[in-house]
GROMACS .gro file of C-alpha atoms in nm:
model
  293
    1MET     CA    1  -2.546  -0.495   1.574
    2GLU     CA    2  -2.667  -0.228   1.243
    3THR     CA    3  -2.502  -0.245   0.998
    4VAL     CA    4  -2.222   0.054   0.933
    5ALA     CA    5  -2.213  -0.025   0.595
    6SER     CA    6  -2.596   0.183   0.390
    7PRO     CA    7  -2.637   0.534   0.318
    8GLY     CA    8  -2.881   0.593   0.576
    9ARG     CA    9  -2.705   0.467   0.880
   10THR     CA   10  -2.333   0.682   0.742
   11LEU     CA   11  -2.557   0.964   0.763
   12ALA     CA   12  -2.701   0.923   1.039
   13LEU     CA   13  -2.391   0.897   1.294
   14LEU     CA   14  -2.261   1.208   1.069
   15ARG     CA   15  -2.538   1.392   1.211
   16GLU     CA   16  -2.647   1.270   1.515
   17LYS     CA   17  -2.223   1.260   1.601
   18GLY     CA   18  -2.161   1.670   1.459
   19LEU     CA   19  -1.948   1.527   1.227
   20VAL     CA   20  -1.846   1.672   0.835
   21PRO     CA   21  -1.626   1.463   0.668
   22ARG     CA   22  -1.260   1.557   0.637
   23LYS     CA   23  -1.122   1.628   0.255
   24SER     CA   24  -0.870   1.678   0.328
   25ARG     CA   25  -0.753   1.325   0.531
   26GLY     CA   26  -1.000   1.159   0.204
   27GLN     CA   27  -1.317   1.035   0.413
   28ASN     CA   28  -1.511   0.836   0.221
   29PHE     CA   29  -1.728   0.624   0.402
   30LEU     CA   30  -1.835   0.331   0.155
   31VAL     CA   31  -2.217   0.325   0.234
   32ASP     CA   32  -2.306  -0.021   0.029
   33SER     CA   33  -2.293  -0.401   0.198
   34ASN     CA   34  -2.256  -0.602  -0.061
   35ILE     CA   35  -1.926  -0.438  -0.170
   36VAL     CA   36  -1.761  -0.455   0.239
   37ARG     CA   37  -1.843  -0.834   0.170
   38LYS     CA   38  -1.627  -0.911  -0.112
   39ILE     CA   39  -1.387  -0.632   0.012
   40ALA     CA   40  -1.340  -0.855   0.301
   41ALA     CA   41  -1.333  -1.198   0.136
   42VAL     CA   42  -1.028  -1.116  -0.084
   43ALA     CA   43  -0.883  -1.109   0.286
   44GLU     CA   44  -0.930  -1.430   0.304
   45LEU     CA   45  -0.991  -1.476   0.613
   46ASN     CA   46  -1.086  -1.744   0.875
   47PRO     CA   47  -1.111  -1.771   1.249
   48TYR     CA   48  -0.766  -1.761   1.369
   49ASP     CA   49  -0.623  -1.427   1.178
   50ILE     CA   50  -0.484  -1.161   1.341
   51VAL     CA   51  -0.569  -0.887   1.040
   52VAL     CA   52  -0.497  -0.512   1.143
   53GLU     CA   53  -0.676  -0.266   0.981
   54ILE     CA   54  -0.613   0.124   0.810
   55GLY     CA   55  -0.853   0.397   0.815
   56PRO     CA   56  -1.166   0.208   0.921
   57GLY     CA   57  -1.394   0.566   0.918
   58LEU     CA   58  -1.730   0.443   1.067
   59GLY     CA   59  -1.635   0.078   1.124
   60ALA     CA   60  -1.828  -0.038   0.847
   61LEU     CA   61  -1.577  -0.275   0.721
   62THR     CA   62  -1.440  -0.309   1.088
   63GLN     CA   63  -1.756  -0.509   1.120
   64GLU     CA   64  -1.730  -0.711   0.845
   65LEU     CA   65  -1.302  -0.837   0.860
   66ALA     CA   66  -1.457  -0.862   1.274
   67TYR     CA   67  -1.760  -1.166   1.157
   68ARG     CA   68  -1.508  -1.240   0.891
   69GLY     CA   69  -1.137  -1.322   1.151
   70GLY     CA   70  -0.994  -1.373   1.432
   71LEU     CA   71  -0.835  -1.056   1.606
   72VAL     CA   72  -0.851  -0.738   1.457
   73ILE     CA   73  -0.722  -0.467   1.496
   74ALA     CA   74  -0.788  -0.091   1.357
   75VAL     CA   75  -0.581   0.210   1.345
   76GLU     CA   76  -0.769   0.499   1.269
   77ILE     CA   77  -0.596   0.910   1.340
   78ASP     CA   78  -0.928   1.075   1.333
   79ARG     CA   79  -0.999   1.076   1.746
   80ASP     CA   80  -1.352   1.173   1.615
   81LEU     CA   81  -1.440   0.862   1.470
   82LEU     CA   82  -1.248   0.673   1.746
   83GLU     CA   83  -1.549   0.769   1.972
   84VAL     CA   84  -1.805   0.674   1.672
   85LEU     CA   85  -1.588   0.347   1.599
   86ARG     CA   86  -1.647   0.253   2.034
   87GLU     CA   87  -2.016   0.260   1.987
   88ASN     CA   88  -2.030   0.154   1.689
   89LEU     CA   89  -1.791  -0.205   1.734
   90ARG     CA   90  -1.884  -0.268   2.141
   91ASP     CA   91  -1.987  -0.580   2.081
   92LYS     CA   92  -1.688  -0.673   1.866
   93GLY     CA   93  -1.505  -0.846   2.204
   94ASN     CA   94  -1.235  -0.972   1.951
   95VAL     CA   95  -1.177  -0.527   1.772
   96ARG     CA   96  -0.848  -0.357   1.955
   97LEU     CA   97  -0.964   0.020   1.834
   98VAL     CA   98  -0.600   0.223   1.805
   99ALA     CA   99  -0.500   0.542   1.774
  100GLY     CA  100  -0.240   0.641   1.590
  101ASP     CA  101  -0.053   0.734   1.194
  102ALA     CA  102   0.020   0.461   0.959
  103LEU     CA  103   0.283   0.664   0.884
  104LYS     CA  104   0.426   0.623   1.202
  105VAL     CA  105   0.360   0.260   1.340
  106ASN     CA  106   0.578  -0.052   1.312
  107PHE     CA  107   0.323  -0.320   1.255
  108ASP     CA  108   0.483  -0.566   1.418
  109GLU     CA  109   0.474  -0.396   1.730
  110LEU     CA  110   0.165  -0.308   1.724
  111VAL     CA  111   0.049  -0.617   1.677
  112ALA     CA  112   0.266  -0.780   1.963
  113GLY     CA  113   0.112  -0.579   2.163
  114PHE     CA  114  -0.205  -0.746   2.222
  115LEU     CA  115  -0.040  -1.057   2.246
  116GLU     CA  116  -0.027  -1.231   2.511
  117ASN     CA  117   0.259  -1.493   2.374
  118ALA     CA  118   0.443  -1.185   2.235
  119GLY     CA  119   0.737  -1.350   2.389
  120GLY     CA  120   0.752  -1.640   2.063
  121ARG     CA  121   0.838  -1.556   1.765
  122LEU     CA  122   0.557  -1.320   1.594
  123PRO     CA  123   0.268  -1.481   1.334
  124THR     CA  124   0.224  -1.323   1.042
  125TYR     CA  125  -0.072  -1.107   0.991
  126LYS     CA  126  -0.313  -0.945   0.732
  127LEU     CA  127  -0.355  -0.579   0.654
  128VAL     CA  128  -0.687  -0.487   0.540
  129ALA     CA  129  -0.665  -0.057   0.395
  130ASN     CA  130  -0.906   0.194   0.255
  131LEU     CA  131  -0.629   0.389   0.205
  132PRO     CA  132  -0.641   0.810   0.102
  133TYR     CA  133  -0.481   0.936  -0.232
  134TYR     CA  134  -0.317   1.186  -0.084
  135ILE     CA  135  -0.105   0.890   0.164
  136THR     CA  136  -0.113   0.661  -0.063
  137THR     CA  137   0.239   0.607  -0.179
  138PRO     CA  138   0.419   0.657   0.124
  139ILE     CA  139   0.132   0.469   0.342
  140LEU     CA  140   0.255   0.152   0.041
  141MET     CA  141   0.631   0.209   0.077
  142HIS     CA  142   0.571   0.223   0.422
  143LEU     CA  143   0.440  -0.137   0.402
  144LEU     CA  144   0.657  -0.269   0.182
  145THR     CA  145   0.988  -0.187   0.291
  146GLY     CA  146   0.962  -0.217   0.681
  147LYS     CA  147   0.999  -0.606   0.654
  148PHE     CA  148   0.698  -0.661   0.874
  149ARG     CA  149   0.530  -0.963   0.924
  150ILE     CA  150   0.257  -0.947   0.717
  151ASN     CA  151   0.189  -1.240   0.493
  152LEU     CA  152  -0.129  -1.005   0.242
  153LEU     CA  153  -0.227  -0.653   0.194
  154VAL     CA  154  -0.591  -0.557   0.048
  155LEU     CA  155  -0.562  -0.266  -0.062
  156MET     CA  156  -0.814  -0.052  -0.190
  157VAL     CA  157  -0.689   0.294  -0.402
  158GLN     CA  158  -0.785   0.487  -0.636
  159ALA     CA  159  -0.787   0.383  -0.969
  160GLU     CA  160  -0.516   0.595  -1.121
  161VAL     CA  161  -0.298   0.474  -0.845
  162GLY     CA  162  -0.378   0.087  -0.834
  163GLY     CA  163  -0.326   0.134  -1.252
  164ARG     CA  164   0.048   0.263  -1.110
  165MET     CA  165   0.069  -0.013  -0.913
  166LEU     CA  166   0.090  -0.270  -1.200
  167ALA     CA  167   0.196  -0.107  -1.474
  168ALA     CA  168   0.364  -0.322  -1.746
  169PRO     CA  169   0.661  -0.136  -1.887
  170GLY     CA  170   0.636   0.079  -2.195
  171SER     CA  171   0.303   0.210  -2.047
  172LYS     CA  172   0.296   0.602  -1.912
  173GLU     CA  173   0.123   0.455  -1.540
  174TYR     CA  174   0.476   0.266  -1.542
  175GLY     CA  175   0.680   0.417  -1.284
  176ALA     CA  176   0.916   0.392  -0.957
  177LEU     CA  177   0.603   0.242  -0.780
  178SER     CA  178   0.567  -0.014  -1.066
  179ILE     CA  179   0.899  -0.129  -0.993
  180ALA     CA  180   0.834  -0.107  -0.619
  181VAL     CA  181   0.474  -0.303  -0.604
  182GLN     CA  182   0.685  -0.564  -0.846
  183TYR     CA  183   1.033  -0.610  -0.631
  184TYR     CA  184   0.819  -0.649  -0.264
  185THR     CA  185   0.500  -0.851  -0.355
  186GLU     CA  186   0.297  -1.005  -0.583
  187ALA     CA  187   0.020  -0.821  -0.641
  188ALA     CA  188  -0.269  -0.836  -0.873
  189ALA     CA  189  -0.630  -0.606  -0.874
  190ILE     CA  190  -0.954  -0.734  -0.738
  191LEU     CA  191  -1.208  -0.536  -0.741
  192LYS     CA  192  -1.354  -0.268  -0.924
  193VAL     CA  193  -1.521  -0.015  -0.687
  194PRO     CA  194  -1.722   0.267  -0.831
  195ARG     CA  195  -1.701   0.589  -0.685
  196THR     CA  196  -2.079   0.544  -0.587
  197VAL     CA  197  -2.064   0.302  -0.307
  198PHE     CA  198  -1.889   0.557  -0.119
  199TYR     CA  199  -2.022   0.875   0.096
  200PRO     CA  200  -1.896   1.154  -0.014
  201ARG     CA  201  -1.856   1.099  -0.350
  202PRO     CA  202  -1.540   1.125  -0.499
  203GLU     CA  203  -1.483   1.251  -0.799
  204VAL     CA  204  -1.328   0.855  -0.914
  205ASP     CA  205  -1.334   0.498  -0.903
  206SER     CA  206  -1.130   0.303  -0.642
  207VAL     CA  207  -0.982  -0.063  -0.732
  208VAL     CA  208  -0.916  -0.307  -0.493
  209VAL     CA  209  -0.542  -0.444  -0.494
  210LYS     CA  210  -0.428  -0.824  -0.331
  211MET     CA  211  -0.064  -0.803  -0.215
  212ARG     CA  212   0.134  -1.151  -0.128
  213PRO     CA  213   0.396  -1.037   0.033
  214ARG     CA  214   0.724  -1.212  -0.176
  215THR     CA  215   1.010  -1.378   0.078
  216THR     CA  216   1.273  -1.335  -0.204
  217PRO     CA  217   1.239  -1.039  -0.475
  218PRO     CA  218   1.207  -1.152  -0.826
  219VAL     CA  219   1.577  -0.949  -0.949
  220GLN     CA  220   1.878  -1.008  -0.742
  221VAL     CA  221   2.072  -0.688  -0.719
  222ASP     CA  222   2.390  -0.624  -0.485
  223ASN     CA  223   2.246  -0.323  -0.285
  224GLU     CA  224   1.889  -0.203  -0.221
  225ASP     CA  225   1.893   0.109  -0.120
  226PHE     CA  226   2.098   0.198  -0.433
  227PHE     CA  227   1.908  -0.052  -0.682
  228PHE     CA  228   1.565   0.213  -0.590
  229ARG     CA  229   1.814   0.483  -0.613
  230VAL     CA  230   1.834   0.468  -0.983
  231VAL     CA  231   1.511   0.310  -1.040
  232ARG     CA  232   1.437   0.685  -0.905
  233ALA     CA  233   1.699   0.876  -1.106
  234ALA     CA  234   1.579   0.682  -1.422
  235PHE     CA  235   1.213   0.800  -1.383
  236ASN     CA  236   1.259   1.134  -1.269
  237GLN     CA  237   1.295   1.291  -1.562
  238ARG     CA  238   1.041   1.085  -1.753
  239ARG     CA  239   1.195   1.288  -2.142
  240LYS     CA  240   1.525   1.258  -2.114
  241THR     CA  241   1.742   0.936  -2.188
  242LEU     CA  242   1.850   0.762  -1.965
  243LEU     CA  243   2.233   0.771  -2.044
  244ASN     CA  244   2.071   1.212  -1.905
  245SER     CA  245   1.879   1.123  -1.625
  246LEU     CA  246   2.175   0.909  -1.449
  247GLY     CA  247   2.405   1.217  -1.505
  248GLY     CA  248   2.172   1.338  -1.242
  249LEU     CA  249   2.350   1.170  -0.954
  250GLY     CA  250   2.659   1.334  -1.008
  251TRP     CA  251   2.823   1.063  -1.183
  252GLU     CA  252   3.090   1.122  -1.492
  253ARG     CA  253   2.889   1.087  -1.840
  254ASP     CA  254   3.173   0.843  -1.916
  255LEU     CA  255   3.108   0.638  -1.612
  256VAL     CA  256   2.778   0.547  -1.676
  257LEU     CA  257   2.783   0.511  -2.046
  258LYS     CA  258   3.012   0.214  -1.926
  259ALA     CA  259   2.743   0.057  -1.693
  260MET     CA  260   2.474   0.089  -1.954
  261THR     CA  261   2.745  -0.074  -2.172
  262ASP     CA  262   2.785  -0.366  -1.875
  263ALA     CA  263   2.436  -0.385  -1.840
  264GLY     CA  264   2.374  -0.465  -2.283
  265ILE     CA  265   2.150  -0.150  -2.229
  266ASP     CA  266   2.107   0.098  -2.499
  267PRO     CA  267   2.200   0.493  -2.283
  268ARG     CA  268   1.945   0.593  -2.603
  269ARG     CA  269   1.637   0.507  -2.361
  270ARG     CA  270   1.440   0.618  -2.142
  271GLY     CA  271   1.364   0.472  -1.748
  272GLU     CA  272   0.963   0.380  -1.844
  273THR     CA  273   1.105   0.117  -2.131
  274LEU     CA  274   1.295  -0.085  -1.882
  275SER     CA  275   1.201  -0.383  -1.708
  276ILE     CA  276   1.307  -0.517  -1.356
  277GLU     CA  277   1.478  -0.705  -1.525
  278GLU     CA  278   1.696  -0.463  -1.672
  279PHE     CA  279   1.698  -0.267  -1.395
  280ALA     CA  280   1.864  -0.535  -1.179
  281ARG     CA  281   2.149  -0.553  -1.422
  282LEU     CA  282   2.159  -0.123  -1.455
  283SER     CA  283   2.205  -0.058  -1.111
  284ASN     CA  284   2.460  -0.425  -1.027
  285ALA     CA  285   2.670  -0.233  -1.260
  286LEU     CA  286   2.647   0.134  -1.210
  287GLN     CA  287   2.767   0.036  -0.866
  288ARG     CA  288   3.021  -0.200  -0.971
  289ARG     CA  289   3.153   0.111  -1.143
  290VAL     CA  290   3.141   0.356  -0.847
  291GLU     CA  291   3.306   0.093  -0.679
  292ARG     CA  292   3.605   0.127  -0.902
  293ARG     CA  293   3.650   0.429  -0.965
   0.00000   0.00000   0.00000
């Protein structure tokens, strides 16, 4: 089967099916087979691996994943593209196509549904995705907080989003997303992907981020939900001091001040200067103060 990852083949397919890439869904298709191979290589697939792909598009990366891996389960929300995928991948007996919204998918249940021995313990699996900008953060948080049995994520995102995912304290990109990625995974940028390898060509470059879910978070927090509530509040108004930002959660100013003292954190600091360790100390101190009042 001819690879989809070329400008000529992609344009021919779109014309043949009367399809126009939907900007509202961030549809930019990979048209460089070399980049496709590099992305697939990041997933470290072997013939026994199960891999879930989100947003297969026309199937350029799906073809390569099927060549390298075992079972490939591709989730696509666009039913017009699903018809194209069925034709493009008809010679790939190890690919299963699923119509669905990745934001609403329980990936463990999805994988189990394609395994004959689903009654036993579900094996771990890998997830690969080219995430459109408009929905990157919601899908990423769904993947991070879903407690799925994913042992490796390979995500292609816009370069700006990748910068926020991997940002360090004190940088302008650092925020709640950076903390979440660090809390749930060990992550690194692996590959820069220029805008020129897509059709239609997006306005910005992309980056491939490799993420290994942690078995244990890097910090101990008394309550995970409370921790992220504090983190979000700290970044909600970046120009405010922590004392003022956390006051917006409805706690008395004096209580917040005492908790910051307990945690050894200067109340004049801003959220973007705190490390994940400092956020953990602050969250735990705040929760204890709130519970005692």
